[in-house]
């Protein structure tokens, strides 16, 4: 990371070099600098172990980012086997790549309503047996990656419409609130140095969801749960109203805890694109990246945990599977930076 002075110098040199930067796309000057050199906080990207076999992917990832989140291979769906044993080869590979390249590792996700392996479903539902397995999972995974910068301890706890909390296997067996408190305590014991996050999405588009999330965080903190960071996934659509992302980030920063913009992407395909042109949608997309980057960069330094994007090149994005024409992230399929990249870099400036 760079100090304020050297960061200004880098930005100044980036601007001075603008004339000889790569060819403009849509009139946008795209800096040649690594994205991480334009921020004085960690800049993250998600990754799958197999993607590291592609040298172009690996080089682009290591050049621009300073933190990695395994996209799915550090989740129960990969780690927990039908007999209850754990497999760690792929997350180990990602952790190894991070270590070799001097990048921080960020773990997602320990407890998620969306994942309930058979090995847990089939356990004796009595509180003791189930609870021991729950603790054992969290302690085992966090302990293995001790030294990780942080963890999504509880992911997406708020109901889809923002009205209350989600139902889950974990809530049913261990209590809808107690299972969350418990997860944070177990994670803290396994790695007292990691920043422990709660994390959710649609906080910018659904005021009720943001509000329920804030109330839940208050309640967790009041109960003594060691929540030490707040995640705002920031999966946006290009037609999101200007100001909504900044509002959510600022509202969450009110707790004084570190903030993680943990999974940002901006879908063009999911926007109501039939009313507007592709160029218009991509301009809106770039503005949303700039807004998010600026809102984050404007937080007090100790609250800037990291800014993570959810996918390296457009073709790597989970949204590509839903719609192959979607272009939600910072690099195109060839690995060239897009106007969204320039916009985010601009947003990172003070
Ligand atoms: O992008 C991820 C995709 O590759 C996985 O199949 C999926 C299930 O593990 O999770 C996706 O990532 C999600 C993230 O973990 C939580 N927020 C929503 C993300 C997109 O669905």
Short mmCIF file of C-alpha atoms and ligand atoms in Angstrom, two decimals:
data_model
loop_
_atom_site.label_atom_id
_atom_site.label_comp_id
_atom_site.label_asym_id
_atom_site.label_seq_id
_atom_site.Cartn_x
_atom_site.Cartn_y
_atom_site.Cartn_z
CA UNK A 1 0.00 0.00 0.00
CA UNK A 2 1.09 3.54 -0.55
CA UNK A 3 1.20 6.44 1.84
CA UNK A 4 -0.85 9.50 1.02
CA UNK A 5 2.10 11.36 -0.47
CA UNK A 6 3.30 8.63 -2.74
CA UNK A 7 -0.28 7.84 -3.75
CA UNK A 8 -0.79 11.41 -4.86
CA UNK A 9 2.44 11.16 -6.82
CA UNK A 10 1.25 7.99 -8.54
CA UNK A 11 -2.08 9.54 -9.40
CA UNK A 12 -0.35 12.67 -10.67
CA UNK A 13 1.95 10.57 -12.83
CA UNK A 14 -1.02 8.56 -14.05
CA UNK A 15 -2.69 11.77 -15.15
CA UNK A 16 0.52 13.11 -16.70
CA UNK A 17 0.86 9.88 -18.64
CA UNK A 18 -2.69 10.09 -19.84
CA UNK A 19 -1.61 11.14 -23.31
CA UNK A 20 0.38 7.94 -23.78
CA UNK A 21 -2.07 5.62 -22.00
CA UNK A 22 -3.69 2.79 -23.89
CA UNK A 23 -6.12 3.77 -26.66
CA UNK A 24 -9.26 5.42 -25.42
CA UNK A 25 -12.50 3.48 -25.46
CA UNK A 26 -15.63 5.58 -25.65
CA UNK A 27 -13.50 8.69 -25.12
CA UNK A 28 -12.29 7.31 -21.78
CA UNK A 29 -8.64 7.56 -20.81
CA UNK A 30 -7.71 4.33 -19.11
CA UNK A 31 -4.68 4.45 -16.81
CA UNK A 32 -1.92 1.94 -17.46
CA UNK A 33 -1.20 1.65 -13.74
CA UNK A 34 -2.09 -1.41 -11.69
CA UNK A 35 -5.38 -0.73 -9.95
CA UNK A 36 -3.88 -1.49 -6.56
CA UNK A 37 -1.27 1.23 -7.05
CA UNK A 38 -4.07 3.80 -7.30
CA UNK A 39 -5.56 2.99 -3.90
CA UNK A 40 -4.16 3.19 -0.40
CA UNK A 41 -6.31 0.27 0.75
CA UNK A 42 -6.44 -3.37 -0.41
CA UNK A 43 -8.18 -4.00 -3.71
CA UNK A 44 -9.57 -7.50 -4.07
CA UNK A 45 -10.91 -9.90 -6.67
CA UNK A 46 -12.52 -13.32 -6.46
CA UNK A 47 -10.78 -16.33 -7.97
CA UNK A 48 -11.31 -20.02 -8.67
CA UNK A 49 -8.38 -22.41 -8.33
CA UNK A 50 -8.63 -23.63 -11.93
CA UNK A 51 -8.34 -20.09 -13.27
CA UNK A 52 -4.80 -19.94 -11.90
CA UNK A 53 -3.79 -22.44 -14.61
CA UNK A 54 -4.23 -19.66 -17.16
CA UNK A 55 -1.00 -17.62 -17.10
CA UNK A 56 -2.74 -14.56 -18.55
CA UNK A 57 -5.39 -14.71 -15.85
CA UNK A 58 -2.82 -15.19 -13.09
CA UNK A 59 -0.62 -12.33 -14.31
CA UNK A 60 -3.54 -9.91 -14.66
CA UNK A 61 -4.85 -10.86 -11.22
CA UNK A 62 -1.49 -10.41 -9.47
CA UNK A 63 -0.79 -7.14 -11.30
CA UNK A 64 -3.96 -5.34 -10.33
CA UNK A 65 -5.12 -6.80 -7.04
CA UNK A 66 -3.76 -7.05 -3.52
CA UNK A 67 -6.36 -9.36 -1.97
CA UNK A 68 -8.04 -12.57 -3.14
CA UNK A 69 -11.37 -14.13 -2.19
CA UNK A 70 -11.93 -17.75 -3.28
CA UNK A 71 -15.14 -17.48 -5.33
CA UNK A 72 -16.64 -20.77 -4.12
CA UNK A 73 -13.95 -23.26 -3.11
CA UNK A 74 -13.65 -22.05 0.49
CA UNK A 75 -17.36 -22.66 1.06
CA UNK A 76 -19.05 -25.71 2.54
CA UNK A 77 -20.11 -26.84 -0.94
CA UNK A 78 -16.47 -27.66 -1.68
CA UNK A 79 -14.94 -28.32 1.72
CA UNK A 80 -17.52 -30.59 3.37
CA UNK A 81 -17.63 -34.15 2.00
CA UNK A 82 -20.63 -36.48 2.28
CA UNK A 83 -18.96 -38.38 5.15
CA UNK A 84 -18.33 -35.14 7.03
CA UNK A 85 -14.62 -34.95 6.26
CA UNK A 86 -13.07 -31.81 4.78
CA UNK A 87 -11.18 -31.30 1.52
CA UNK A 88 -8.84 -28.37 1.25
CA UNK A 89 -6.75 -28.90 -1.88
CA UNK A 90 -8.30 -26.16 -3.99
CA UNK A 91 -8.60 -23.49 -1.29
CA UNK A 92 -5.02 -24.36 -0.31
CA UNK A 93 -3.96 -23.66 -3.88
CA UNK A 94 -5.58 -20.22 -3.82
CA UNK A 95 -4.05 -19.49 -0.42
CA UNK A 96 -0.66 -20.58 -1.77
CA UNK A 97 -0.96 -18.31 -4.80
CA UNK A 98 -1.86 -15.39 -2.52
CA UNK A 99 1.13 -16.10 -0.30
CA UNK A 100 3.56 -16.44 -3.22
CA UNK A 101 2.43 -13.15 -4.69
CA UNK A 102 2.21 -11.21 -1.44
CA UNK A 103 -1.58 -10.82 -1.64
CA UNK A 104 -3.98 -10.90 1.30
CA UNK A 105 -6.41 -13.79 1.56
CA UNK A 106 -10.08 -13.20 2.38
CA UNK A 107 -12.34 -16.12 3.24
CA UNK A 108 -15.96 -16.54 2.22
CA UNK A 109 -18.14 -17.89 3.58
CA UNK A 110 -18.40 -19.77 6.86
CA UNK A 111 -22.13 -19.77 7.57
CA UNK A 112 -24.52 -19.20 4.67
CA UNK A 113 -28.21 -20.05 4.52
CA UNK A 114 -27.70 -21.19 0.91
CA UNK A 115 -25.38 -24.05 1.81
CA UNK A 116 -26.39 -27.02 3.94
CA UNK A 117 -24.32 -30.10 3.21
CA UNK A 118 -25.89 -33.53 3.60
CA UNK A 119 -23.32 -34.33 6.28
CA UNK A 120 -24.97 -31.66 8.46
CA UNK A 121 -28.56 -32.44 7.46
CA UNK A 122 -28.12 -36.04 8.53
CA UNK A 123 -26.66 -35.26 11.92
CA UNK A 124 -28.57 -35.91 15.07
CA UNK A 125 -30.48 -32.65 15.42
CA UNK A 126 -29.89 -32.52 19.15
CA UNK A 127 -28.26 -29.24 20.00
CA UNK A 128 -25.02 -30.72 21.34
CA UNK A 129 -24.09 -32.94 18.39
CA UNK A 130 -25.07 -30.47 15.75
CA UNK A 131 -23.47 -27.59 17.61
CA UNK A 132 -20.18 -29.44 17.98
CA UNK A 133 -20.04 -30.12 14.23
CA UNK A 134 -20.89 -26.49 13.52
CA UNK A 135 -18.10 -25.26 15.79
CA UNK A 136 -15.71 -27.84 14.41
CA UNK A 137 -16.30 -26.65 10.85
CA UNK A 138 -15.74 -22.99 11.64
CA UNK A 139 -12.70 -23.65 13.83
CA UNK A 140 -11.22 -26.10 11.31
CA UNK A 141 -11.50 -23.77 8.32
CA UNK A 142 -10.51 -20.55 10.07
CA UNK A 143 -7.68 -22.34 11.86
CA UNK A 144 -6.29 -23.77 8.63
CA UNK A 145 -6.08 -20.33 7.04
CA UNK A 146 -4.91 -18.52 10.15
CA UNK A 147 -3.49 -15.18 9.14
CA UNK A 148 -6.23 -14.54 6.55
CA UNK A 149 -7.16 -10.85 6.57
CA UNK A 150 -10.78 -11.59 7.31
CA UNK A 151 -13.82 -13.82 6.93
CA UNK A 152 -17.43 -13.57 5.95
CA UNK A 153 -18.58 -15.33 9.10
CA UNK A 154 -22.29 -15.00 8.44
CA UNK A 155 -23.30 -14.34 4.86
CA UNK A 156 -26.64 -12.95 3.68
CA UNK A 157 -28.60 -13.22 6.93
CA UNK A 158 -31.35 -10.77 5.93
CA UNK A 159 -34.49 -12.02 4.13
CA UNK A 160 -34.64 -11.36 0.39
CA UNK A 161 -37.24 -8.61 0.74
CA UNK A 162 -35.58 -7.12 3.80
CA UNK A 163 -38.38 -8.22 6.08
CA UNK A 164 -36.71 -10.11 8.94
CA UNK A 165 -33.98 -12.74 8.79
CA UNK A 166 -33.57 -15.72 6.53
CA UNK A 167 -34.57 -19.20 7.54
CA UNK A 168 -31.78 -21.76 7.33
CA UNK A 169 -30.67 -25.13 8.61
CA UNK A 170 -28.37 -23.26 11.01
CA UNK A 171 -31.20 -21.09 12.34
CA UNK A 172 -33.51 -24.08 12.78
CA UNK A 173 -31.00 -26.15 14.69
CA UNK A 174 -29.17 -23.53 16.74
CA UNK A 175 -31.53 -20.56 16.92
CA UNK A 176 -32.10 -17.81 14.39
CA UNK A 177 -30.00 -15.29 16.34
CA UNK A 178 -27.87 -17.57 18.52
CA UNK A 179 -26.29 -19.39 15.59
CA UNK A 180 -24.86 -16.10 14.34
CA UNK A 181 -23.46 -15.06 17.73
CA UNK A 182 -21.96 -18.50 18.13
CA UNK A 183 -20.28 -18.44 14.72
CA UNK A 184 -18.54 -15.16 15.50
CA UNK A 185 -17.26 -16.43 18.86
CA UNK A 186 -15.90 -19.64 17.37
CA UNK A 187 -14.22 -17.78 14.50
CA UNK A 188 -12.65 -15.32 16.91
CA UNK A 189 -11.23 -18.11 19.04
CA UNK A 190 -9.78 -19.80 15.92
CA UNK A 191 -8.02 -16.65 14.68
CA UNK A 192 -8.13 -13.63 16.98
CA UNK A 193 -6.31 -11.49 14.41
CA UNK A 194 -8.78 -11.90 11.54
CA UNK A 195 -11.43 -9.25 10.92
CA UNK A 196 -14.81 -10.95 11.21
CA UNK A 197 -17.56 -9.79 8.88
CA UNK A 198 -21.23 -9.99 8.42
CA UNK A 199 -22.04 -9.57 4.74
CA UNK A 200 -25.14 -8.98 2.62
CA UNK A 201 -26.41 -7.64 -0.72
CA UNK A 202 -29.12 -5.38 -2.20
CA UNK A 203 -28.43 -2.95 0.63
CA UNK A 204 -28.29 -0.09 -1.86
CA UNK A 205 -31.44 -1.03 -3.76
CA UNK A 206 -33.74 -2.05 -0.88
CA UNK A 207 -33.99 0.44 1.99
CA UNK A 208 -35.82 -2.14 4.14
CA UNK A 209 -32.97 -4.59 3.71
CA UNK A 210 -30.37 -2.01 4.70
CA UNK A 211 -32.40 -1.11 7.75
CA UNK A 212 -32.90 -4.72 8.87
CA UNK A 213 -29.18 -5.32 8.35
CA UNK A 214 -28.30 -2.32 10.53
CA UNK A 215 -30.67 -3.48 13.29
CA UNK A 216 -29.18 -6.97 13.16
CA UNK A 217 -25.64 -5.60 13.46
CA UNK A 218 -26.71 -3.50 16.46
CA UNK A 219 -28.24 -6.55 18.07
CA UNK A 220 -25.18 -8.72 17.45
CA UNK A 221 -22.86 -6.08 18.89
CA UNK A 222 -25.15 -5.60 21.89
CA UNK A 223 -25.05 -9.37 22.50
CA UNK A 224 -21.24 -9.27 22.54
CA UNK A 225 -20.72 -11.03 19.21
CA UNK A 226 -17.22 -10.16 17.97
CA UNK A 227 -18.37 -8.66 14.67
CA UNK A 228 -15.41 -6.55 13.61
CA UNK A 229 -16.29 -5.68 10.02
CA UNK A 230 -19.31 -4.93 7.85
CA UNK A 231 -19.63 -6.21 4.31
CA UNK A 232 -21.61 -4.58 1.53
CA UNK A 233 -21.53 -6.97 -1.43
CA UNK A 234 -22.62 -4.33 -3.97
CA UNK A 235 -24.00 -6.51 -6.75
CA UNK A 236 -25.64 -3.69 -8.66
CA UNK A 237 -27.51 -3.33 -11.92
CA UNK A 238 -26.54 -0.53 -14.29
CA UNK A 239 -29.92 1.18 -13.85
CA UNK A 240 -29.46 1.64 -10.08
CA UNK A 241 -30.24 5.18 -8.99
CA UNK A 242 -27.18 7.42 -8.59
CA UNK A 243 -26.35 7.95 -4.92
CA UNK A 244 -27.77 4.64 -3.67
CA UNK A 245 -24.41 2.91 -3.32
CA UNK A 246 -22.78 5.86 -1.57
CA UNK A 247 -25.76 6.06 0.79
CA UNK A 248 -25.48 2.40 1.79
CA UNK A 249 -21.71 2.61 2.35
CA UNK A 250 -22.07 5.75 4.45
CA UNK A 251 -24.94 4.31 6.47
CA UNK A 252 -22.98 1.17 7.29
CA UNK A 253 -19.87 3.18 8.13
CA UNK A 254 -21.89 4.76 10.95
CA UNK A 255 -20.95 1.81 13.16
CA UNK A 256 -17.31 2.88 13.03
CA UNK A 257 -16.20 -0.62 11.97
CA UNK A 258 -14.10 -1.51 8.92
CA UNK A 259 -16.15 -1.73 5.71
CA UNK A 260 -15.63 -4.27 2.93
CA UNK A 261 -17.15 -3.60 -0.47
CA UNK A 262 -16.96 -7.32 -0.86
CA UNK A 263 -18.34 -8.44 -4.24
CA UNK A 264 -18.92 -5.50 -6.53
CA UNK A 265 -20.13 -5.98 -10.06
CA UNK A 266 -22.57 -4.02 -12.17
CA UNK A 267 -24.80 -6.05 -14.46
CA UNK A 268 -25.71 -4.48 -17.76
CA UNK A 269 -27.96 -7.37 -18.80
CA UNK A 270 -30.07 -7.24 -15.65
CA UNK A 271 -30.70 -3.53 -16.06
CA UNK A 272 -33.84 -2.47 -17.82
CA UNK A 273 -31.72 -2.19 -20.94
CA UNK A 274 -34.56 -2.35 -23.43
CA UNK A 275 -35.20 1.30 -22.68
CA UNK A 276 -31.64 2.47 -23.19
CA UNK A 277 -28.67 1.82 -25.42
CA UNK A 278 -25.71 -0.38 -24.54
CA UNK A 279 -23.45 2.68 -24.51
CA UNK A 280 -25.78 4.40 -22.07
CA UNK A 281 -25.81 1.34 -19.81
CA UNK A 282 -22.02 1.08 -19.86
CA UNK A 283 -21.74 4.76 -19.01
CA UNK A 284 -24.10 4.22 -16.09
CA UNK A 285 -22.07 1.19 -15.07
CA UNK A 286 -18.85 3.21 -15.03
CA UNK A 287 -20.51 5.93 -12.95
CA UNK A 288 -21.63 3.40 -10.37
CA UNK A 289 -18.09 2.05 -10.05
CA UNK A 290 -16.79 5.57 -9.64
CA UNK A 291 -19.44 6.35 -7.03
CA UNK A 292 -18.67 3.22 -5.04
CA UNK A 293 -14.92 3.75 -5.27
CA UNK A 294 -15.22 7.32 -4.15
CA UNK A 295 -17.61 6.59 -1.28
CA UNK A 296 -15.22 3.92 -0.07
CA UNK A 297 -12.05 6.01 -0.51
CA UNK A 298 -13.75 8.81 1.45
CA UNK A 299 -14.17 6.66 4.57
CA UNK A 300 -11.78 7.22 7.48
CA UNK A 301 -8.60 5.22 6.75
CA UNK A 302 -9.17 2.67 9.50
CA UNK A 303 -12.58 1.82 8.06
CA UNK A 304 -11.26 1.01 4.57
CA UNK A 305 -10.85 -2.74 4.92
CA UNK A 306 -10.88 -3.55 1.19
CA UNK A 307 -12.69 -2.96 -2.07
CA UNK A 308 -13.34 -6.25 -3.90
CA UNK A 309 -14.74 -6.87 -7.37
CA UNK A 310 -16.55 -10.13 -8.14
CA UNK A 311 -14.75 -11.43 -11.20
CA UNK A 312 -11.61 -10.54 -13.16
CA UNK A 313 -12.69 -10.48 -16.84
CA UNK A 314 -16.28 -10.30 -18.04
CA UNK A 315 -16.18 -13.91 -19.16
CA UNK A 316 -15.08 -14.98 -15.66
CA UNK A 317 -18.11 -13.43 -13.96
CA UNK A 318 -20.86 -15.57 -12.46
CA UNK A 319 -23.25 -13.30 -14.38
CA UNK A 320 -21.76 -14.51 -17.65
CA UNK A 321 -23.36 -17.90 -16.92
CA UNK A 322 -26.73 -16.24 -16.62
CA UNK A 323 -26.31 -14.08 -19.73
CA UNK A 324 -23.25 -14.48 -21.94
CA UNK A 325 -23.72 -10.91 -23.18
CA UNK A 326 -23.33 -9.39 -19.74
CA UNK A 327 -20.22 -7.28 -19.11
CA UNK A 328 -20.26 -6.61 -15.36
CA UNK A 329 -16.62 -6.21 -14.29
CA UNK A 330 -13.49 -4.14 -14.95
CA UNK A 331 -11.69 -6.12 -17.68
CA UNK A 332 -13.08 -7.34 -21.00
CA UNK A 333 -12.76 -10.91 -22.21
CA UNK A 334 -9.28 -10.19 -23.58
CA UNK A 335 -8.14 -8.82 -20.24
CA UNK A 336 -8.17 -5.19 -21.40
CA UNK A 337 -9.30 -2.61 -18.87
CA UNK A 338 -12.71 -1.09 -19.62
CA UNK A 339 -14.13 2.37 -18.94
CA UNK A 340 -15.42 0.87 -15.68
CA UNK A 341 -11.77 0.35 -14.67
CA UNK A 342 -10.91 3.98 -15.38
CA UNK A 343 -14.00 5.09 -13.48
CA UNK A 344 -13.16 3.03 -10.41
CA UNK A 345 -9.56 4.28 -10.49
CA UNK A 346 -10.93 7.84 -10.63
CA UNK A 347 -13.28 7.14 -7.76
CA UNK A 348 -10.37 5.96 -5.63
CA UNK A 349 -8.81 9.41 -5.85
CA UNK A 350 -9.42 11.69 -2.87
O1 LIG B 1 -19.91 -16.26 -7.92
C1 LIG B 1 -20.15 -17.40 -7.07
C2 LIG B 1 -20.46 -18.62 -7.90
O2 LIG B 1 -19.35 -18.97 -8.70
C3 LIG B 1 -20.84 -19.77 -7.00
O3 LIG B 1 -21.29 -20.87 -7.78
C4 LIG B 1 -21.96 -19.36 -6.05
C5 LIG B 1 -22.26 -20.45 -5.05
O4 LIG B 1 -21.14 -20.71 -4.28
O5 LIG B 1 -21.60 -18.19 -5.33
C6 LIG B 1 -21.29 -17.08 -6.14
O6 LIG B 1 -20.90 -15.99 -5.32
C7 LIG B 1 -21.92 -15.45 -4.51
C8 LIG B 1 -21.31 -15.04 -3.21
O7 LIG B 1 -20.64 -16.11 -2.59
C9 LIG B 1 -22.36 -14.48 -2.26
N1 LIG B 1 -23.06 -13.38 -2.89
C10 LIG B 1 -23.61 -13.63 -4.21
C11 LIG B 1 -22.53 -14.18 -5.13
C12 LIG B 1 -23.08 -14.40 -6.54
O8 LIG B 1 -24.10 -15.35 -6.53
#
